[in-house]
Amino acid sequence: DIGGGVVANFSEGTNNYYAKSISKRYFFILFHLLQPSILIWIFPNDIFPVTLTTIYTLTSSIIVLNVKDQYTQRITAVTLLISCLLLTPFLNYSDVLLQLTMFFYSIKLILAFSVDWTLIDEK
């Protein structure tokens, strides 16, 4: 779901579906507490890095959702995502694959889902 979601959340169909309802967007973001919960269950020694990355990602996603200007929204999302990607290695994940999964989780929610990717000329 995380890998496929990165691609799907950039799509016009996903963007158009969720553009109609801000409450659906918030529900989608909050629903994604489930994936880190499962990862913590599988990797209990990584509860700290997974939890911090999850909190940062969900908070960043909500911040990006609340930015109305499309250009500013994109810049905000990229800035928050780069910050996440730069800080995550300092969290000492015990498994590189888990760290990579959390990178994709952040890309999926902060950049792919939370940004309005409709063409600016279309508006």
mmCIF file with all atom_site columns, C-alpha atoms in Angstrom:
data_model
loop_
_atom_site.group_PDB
_atom_site.id
_atom_site.type_symbol
_atom_site.label_atom_id
_atom_site.label_alt_id
_atom_site.label_comp_id
_atom_site.label_asym_id
_atom_site.label_entity_id
_atom_site.label_seq_id
_atom_site.pdbx_PDB_ins_code
_atom_site.Cartn_x
_atom_site.Cartn_y
_atom_site.Cartn_z
_atom_site.occupancy
_atom_site.B_iso_or_equiv
_atom_site.pdbx_formal_charge
_atom_site.auth_seq_id
_atom_site.auth_comp_id
_atom_site.auth_asym_id
_atom_site.auth_atom_id
_atom_site.pdbx_PDB_model_num
ATOM 1   C CA . ASP A 1 1   ? 0.000   0.000  0.000   1.00 0.00 ? 1   ASP A CA 1
ATOM 2   C CA . ILE A 1 2   ? 2.769   2.450  0.821   1.00 0.00 ? 2   ILE A CA 1
ATOM 3   C CA . GLY A 1 3   ? 4.707   1.928  -2.421  1.00 0.00 ? 3   GLY A CA 1
ATOM 4   C CA . GLY A 1 4   ? 1.616   1.905  -4.623  1.00 0.00 ? 4   GLY A CA 1
ATOM 5   C CA . GLY A 1 5   ? 0.182   4.866  -2.765  1.00 0.00 ? 5   GLY A CA 1
ATOM 6   C CA . VAL A 1 6   ? 3.164   7.007  -3.676  1.00 0.00 ? 6   VAL A CA 1
ATOM 7   C CA . VAL A 1 7   ? 2.277   6.583  -7.351  1.00 0.00 ? 7   VAL A CA 1
ATOM 8   C CA . ALA A 1 8   ? -1.523  6.587  -6.969  1.00 0.00 ? 8   ALA A CA 1
ATOM 9   C CA . ASN A 1 9   ? -1.622  9.712  -4.822  1.00 0.00 ? 9   ASN A CA 1
ATOM 10  C CA . PHE A 1 10  ? 0.063   11.748 -7.559  1.00 0.00 ? 10  PHE A CA 1
ATOM 11  C CA . SER A 1 11  ? -2.692  10.748 -10.009 1.00 0.00 ? 11  SER A CA 1
ATOM 12  C CA . GLU A 1 12  ? -5.363  13.094 -11.314 1.00 0.00 ? 12  GLU A CA 1
ATOM 13  C CA . GLY A 1 13  ? -8.137  10.683 -10.298 1.00 0.00 ? 13  GLY A CA 1
ATOM 14  C CA . THR A 1 14  ? -7.060  10.571 -6.657  1.00 0.00 ? 14  THR A CA 1
ATOM 15  C CA . ASN A 1 15  ? -6.531  14.314 -6.594  1.00 0.00 ? 15  ASN A CA 1
ATOM 16  C CA . ASN A 1 16  ? -9.972  15.024 -8.075  1.00 0.00 ? 16  ASN A CA 1
ATOM 17  C CA . TYR A 1 17  ? -11.742 12.546 -5.775  1.00 0.00 ? 17  TYR A CA 1
ATOM 18  C CA . TYR A 1 18  ? -10.332 14.042 -2.595  1.00 0.00 ? 18  TYR A CA 1
ATOM 19  C CA . ALA A 1 19  ? -10.501 17.665 -3.814  1.00 0.00 ? 19  ALA A CA 1
ATOM 20  C CA . LYS A 1 20  ? -14.262 17.594 -3.352  1.00 0.00 ? 20  LYS A CA 1
ATOM 21  C CA . SER A 1 21  ? -14.148 17.001 0.403   1.00 0.00 ? 21  SER A CA 1
ATOM 22  C CA . ILE A 1 22  ? -11.619 18.255 2.935   1.00 0.00 ? 22  ILE A CA 1
ATOM 23  C CA . SER A 1 23  ? -13.073 15.864 5.530   1.00 0.00 ? 23  SER A CA 1
ATOM 24  C CA . LYS A 1 24  ? -12.199 12.904 3.253   1.00 0.00 ? 24  LYS A CA 1
ATOM 25  C CA . ARG A 1 25  ? -8.644  14.222 3.035   1.00 0.00 ? 25  ARG A CA 1
ATOM 26  C CA . TYR A 1 26  ? -8.346  14.438 6.829   1.00 0.00 ? 26  TYR A CA 1
ATOM 27  C CA . PHE A 1 27  ? -9.841  10.960 7.223   1.00 0.00 ? 27  PHE A CA 1
ATOM 28  C CA . PHE A 1 28  ? -7.376  9.570  4.670   1.00 0.00 ? 28  PHE A CA 1
ATOM 29  C CA . ILE A 1 29  ? -4.445  11.073 6.566   1.00 0.00 ? 29  ILE A CA 1
ATOM 30  C CA . LEU A 1 30  ? -5.642  9.901  9.984   1.00 0.00 ? 30  LEU A CA 1
ATOM 31  C CA . PHE A 1 31  ? -6.404  6.439  8.585   1.00 0.00 ? 31  PHE A CA 1
ATOM 32  C CA . HIS A 1 32  ? -2.692  6.176  7.893   1.00 0.00 ? 32  HIS A CA 1
ATOM 33  C CA . LEU A 1 33  ? -1.992  5.754  11.603  1.00 0.00 ? 33  LEU A CA 1
ATOM 34  C CA . LEU A 1 34  ? -2.765  2.109  10.914  1.00 0.00 ? 34  LEU A CA 1
ATOM 35  C CA . GLN A 1 35  ? 0.342   1.393  8.818   1.00 0.00 ? 35  GLN A CA 1
ATOM 36  C CA . PRO A 1 36  ? 2.889   2.628  11.395  1.00 0.00 ? 36  PRO A CA 1
ATOM 37  C CA . SER A 1 37  ? 0.972   0.741  14.097  1.00 0.00 ? 37  SER A CA 1
ATOM 38  C CA . ILE A 1 38  ? 1.465   -2.473 12.143  1.00 0.00 ? 38  ILE A CA 1
ATOM 39  C CA . LEU A 1 39  ? 5.138   -1.640 11.565  1.00 0.00 ? 39  LEU A CA 1
ATOM 40  C CA . ILE A 1 40  ? 5.626   -1.065 15.312  1.00 0.00 ? 40  ILE A CA 1
ATOM 41  C CA . TRP A 1 41  ? 4.026   -4.437 15.975  1.00 0.00 ? 41  TRP A CA 1
ATOM 42  C CA . ILE A 1 42  ? 6.448   -6.078 13.511  1.00 0.00 ? 42  ILE A CA 1
ATOM 43  C CA . PHE A 1 43  ? 9.481   -4.016 14.625  1.00 0.00 ? 43  PHE A CA 1
ATOM 44  C CA . PRO A 1 44  ? 8.886   -3.318 18.345  1.00 0.00 ? 44  PRO A CA 1
ATOM 45  C CA . ASN A 1 45  ? 12.474  -2.120 18.858  1.00 0.00 ? 45  ASN A CA 1
ATOM 46  C CA . ASP A 1 46  ? 11.796  0.717  16.413  1.00 0.00 ? 46  ASP A CA 1
ATOM 47  C CA . ILE A 1 47  ? 8.814   2.211  18.233  1.00 0.00 ? 47  ILE A CA 1
ATOM 48  C CA . PHE A 1 48  ? 10.658  5.509  18.806  1.00 0.00 ? 48  PHE A CA 1
ATOM 49  C CA . PRO A 1 49  ? 11.785  6.262  15.221  1.00 0.00 ? 49  PRO A CA 1
ATOM 50  C CA . VAL A 1 50  ? 8.535   5.018  13.664  1.00 0.00 ? 50  VAL A CA 1
ATOM 51  C CA . THR A 1 51  ? 6.426   7.070  16.078  1.00 0.00 ? 51  THR A CA 1
ATOM 52  C CA . LEU A 1 52  ? 8.463   10.244 15.548  1.00 0.00 ? 52  LEU A CA 1
ATOM 53  C CA . THR A 1 53  ? 8.415   9.864  11.771  1.00 0.00 ? 53  THR A CA 1
ATOM 54  C CA . THR A 1 54  ? 4.663   9.210  11.861  1.00 0.00 ? 54  THR A CA 1
ATOM 55  C CA . ILE A 1 55  ? 3.925   12.266 14.004  1.00 0.00 ? 55  ILE A CA 1
ATOM 56  C CA . TYR A 1 56  ? 6.103   14.454 11.790  1.00 0.00 ? 56  TYR A CA 1
ATOM 57  C CA . THR A 1 57  ? 4.541   13.071 8.602   1.00 0.00 ? 57  THR A CA 1
ATOM 58  C CA . LEU A 1 58  ? 0.924   13.410 9.728   1.00 0.00 ? 58  LEU A CA 1
ATOM 59  C CA . THR A 1 59  ? 1.505   16.900 11.116  1.00 0.00 ? 59  THR A CA 1
ATOM 60  C CA . SER A 1 60  ? 3.274   17.962 7.926   1.00 0.00 ? 60  SER A CA 1
ATOM 61  C CA . SER A 1 61  ? 0.451   16.549 5.815   1.00 0.00 ? 61  SER A CA 1
ATOM 62  C CA . ILE A 1 62  ? -2.141  18.547 7.732   1.00 0.00 ? 62  ILE A CA 1
ATOM 63  C CA . ILE A 1 63  ? -0.029  21.706 7.443   1.00 0.00 ? 63  ILE A CA 1
ATOM 64  C CA . VAL A 1 64  ? 0.258   21.238 3.668   1.00 0.00 ? 64  VAL A CA 1
ATOM 65  C CA . LEU A 1 65  ? -3.479  20.582 3.357   1.00 0.00 ? 65  LEU A CA 1
ATOM 66  C CA . ASN A 1 66  ? -4.194  23.914 5.035   1.00 0.00 ? 66  ASN A CA 1
ATOM 67  C CA . VAL A 1 67  ? -2.020  25.946 2.663   1.00 0.00 ? 67  VAL A CA 1
ATOM 68  C CA . LYS A 1 68  ? -4.406  27.356 0.056   1.00 0.00 ? 68  LYS A CA 1
ATOM 69  C CA . ASP A 1 69  ? -2.032  28.828 -2.532  1.00 0.00 ? 69  ASP A CA 1
ATOM 70  C CA . GLN A 1 70  ? -0.924  26.043 -4.863  1.00 0.00 ? 70  GLN A CA 1
ATOM 71  C CA . TYR A 1 71  ? 2.646   27.276 -5.359  1.00 0.00 ? 71  TYR A CA 1
ATOM 72  C CA . THR A 1 72  ? 3.128   27.828 -1.631  1.00 0.00 ? 72  THR A CA 1
ATOM 73  C CA . GLN A 1 73  ? 1.606   24.426 -0.930  1.00 0.00 ? 73  GLN A CA 1
ATOM 74  C CA . ARG A 1 74  ? 4.141   22.706 -3.172  1.00 0.00 ? 74  ARG A CA 1
ATOM 75  C CA . ILE A 1 75  ? 7.096   24.592 -1.708  1.00 0.00 ? 75  ILE A CA 1
ATOM 76  C CA . THR A 1 76  ? 5.891   23.882 1.831   1.00 0.00 ? 76  THR A CA 1
ATOM 77  C CA . ALA A 1 77  ? 5.471   20.172 1.080   1.00 0.00 ? 77  ALA A CA 1
ATOM 78  C CA . VAL A 1 78  ? 8.897   19.830 -0.519  1.00 0.00 ? 78  VAL A CA 1
ATOM 79  C CA . THR A 1 79  ? 10.543  21.718 2.353   1.00 0.00 ? 79  THR A CA 1
ATOM 80  C CA . LEU A 1 80  ? 8.840   19.570 5.003   1.00 0.00 ? 80  LEU A CA 1
ATOM 81  C CA . LEU A 1 81  ? 9.631   16.375 3.105   1.00 0.00 ? 81  LEU A CA 1
ATOM 82  C CA . ILE A 1 82  ? 13.303  17.245 2.633   1.00 0.00 ? 82  ILE A CA 1
ATOM 83  C CA . SER A 1 83  ? 13.534  18.087 6.350   1.00 0.00 ? 83  SER A CA 1
ATOM 84  C CA . CYS A 1 84  ? 12.018  14.709 7.167   1.00 0.00 ? 84  CYS A CA 1
ATOM 85  C CA . LEU A 1 85  ? 14.368  12.862 4.841   1.00 0.00 ? 85  LEU A CA 1
ATOM 86  C CA . LEU A 1 86  ? 17.396  14.672 6.274   1.00 0.00 ? 86  LEU A CA 1
ATOM 87  C CA . LEU A 1 87  ? 16.431  14.091 9.916   1.00 0.00 ? 87  LEU A CA 1
ATOM 88  C CA . THR A 1 88  ? 15.197  10.489 9.670   1.00 0.00 ? 88  THR A CA 1
ATOM 89  C CA . PRO A 1 89  ? 18.682  8.900  9.481   1.00 0.00 ? 89  PRO A CA 1
ATOM 90  C CA . PHE A 1 90  ? 19.432  10.332 12.936  1.00 0.00 ? 90  PHE A CA 1
ATOM 91  C CA . LEU A 1 91  ? 16.591  8.283  14.428  1.00 0.00 ? 91  LEU A CA 1
ATOM 92  C CA . ASN A 1 92  ? 18.672  5.088  14.319  1.00 0.00 ? 92  ASN A CA 1
ATOM 93  C CA . TYR A 1 93  ? 16.327  2.626  12.685  1.00 0.00 ? 93  TYR A CA 1
ATOM 94  C CA . SER A 1 94  ? 17.473  -0.948 13.277  1.00 0.00 ? 94  SER A CA 1
ATOM 95  C CA . ASP A 1 95  ? 16.418  -2.029 9.786   1.00 0.00 ? 95  ASP A CA 1
ATOM 96  C CA . VAL A 1 96  ? 17.247  -0.175 6.558   1.00 0.00 ? 96  VAL A CA 1
ATOM 97  C CA . LEU A 1 97  ? 14.135  -1.566 4.846   1.00 0.00 ? 97  LEU A CA 1
ATOM 98  C CA . LEU A 1 98  ? 11.947  -0.135 7.612   1.00 0.00 ? 98  LEU A CA 1
ATOM 99  C CA . GLN A 1 99  ? 13.654  3.244  7.250   1.00 0.00 ? 99  GLN A CA 1
ATOM 100 C CA . LEU A 1 100 ? 13.063  3.130  3.483   1.00 0.00 ? 100 LEU A CA 1
ATOM 101 C CA . THR A 1 101 ? 9.414   2.182  4.059   1.00 0.00 ? 101 THR A CA 1
ATOM 102 C CA . MET A 1 102 ? 8.998   5.206  6.320   1.00 0.00 ? 102 MET A CA 1
ATOM 103 C CA . PHE A 1 103 ? 10.635  7.413  3.640   1.00 0.00 ? 103 PHE A CA 1
ATOM 104 C CA . PHE A 1 104 ? 7.987   6.241  1.172   1.00 0.00 ? 104 PHE A CA 1
ATOM 105 C CA . TYR A 1 105 ? 5.279   6.740  3.815   1.00 0.00 ? 105 TYR A CA 1
ATOM 106 C CA . SER A 1 106 ? 6.379   10.375 4.178   1.00 0.00 ? 106 SER A CA 1
ATOM 107 C CA . ILE A 1 107 ? 6.543   10.924 0.413   1.00 0.00 ? 107 ILE A CA 1
ATOM 108 C CA . LYS A 1 108 ? 3.097   9.367  0.014   1.00 0.00 ? 108 LYS A CA 1
ATOM 109 C CA . LEU A 1 109 ? 1.395   11.583 2.579   1.00 0.00 ? 109 LEU A CA 1
ATOM 110 C CA . ILE A 1 110 ? 3.344   14.859 2.595   1.00 0.00 ? 110 ILE A CA 1
ATOM 111 C CA . LEU A 1 111 ? 4.042   15.308 -1.101  1.00 0.00 ? 111 LEU A CA 1
ATOM 112 C CA . ALA A 1 112 ? 1.876   12.932 -3.133  1.00 0.00 ? 112 ALA A CA 1
ATOM 113 C CA . PHE A 1 113 ? -1.415  13.171 -1.240  1.00 0.00 ? 113 PHE A CA 1
ATOM 114 C CA . SER A 1 114 ? -1.507  16.522 0.545   1.00 0.00 ? 114 SER A CA 1
ATOM 115 C CA . VAL A 1 115 ? -0.541  18.670 -2.445  1.00 0.00 ? 115 VAL A CA 1
ATOM 116 C CA . ASP A 1 116 ? -3.139  19.734 -5.009  1.00 0.00 ? 116 ASP A CA 1
ATOM 117 C CA . TRP A 1 117 ? -1.505  18.438 -8.188  1.00 0.00 ? 117 TRP A CA 1
ATOM 118 C CA . THR A 1 118 ? -4.062  19.797 -10.648 1.00 0.00 ? 118 THR A CA 1
ATOM 119 C CA . LEU A 1 119 ? -2.460  22.005 -13.250 1.00 0.00 ? 119 LEU A CA 1
ATOM 120 C CA . ILE A 1 120 ? -2.462  25.612 -12.156 1.00 0.00 ? 120 ILE A CA 1
ATOM 121 C CA . ASP A 1 121 ? -3.559  26.684 -15.658 1.00 0.00 ? 121 ASP A CA 1
ATOM 122 C CA . GLU A 1 122 ? -6.725  24.571 -15.305 1.00 0.00 ? 122 GLU A CA 1
ATOM 123 C CA . LYS A 1 123 ? -8.050  26.611 -12.390 1.00 0.00 ? 123 LYS A CA 1
#
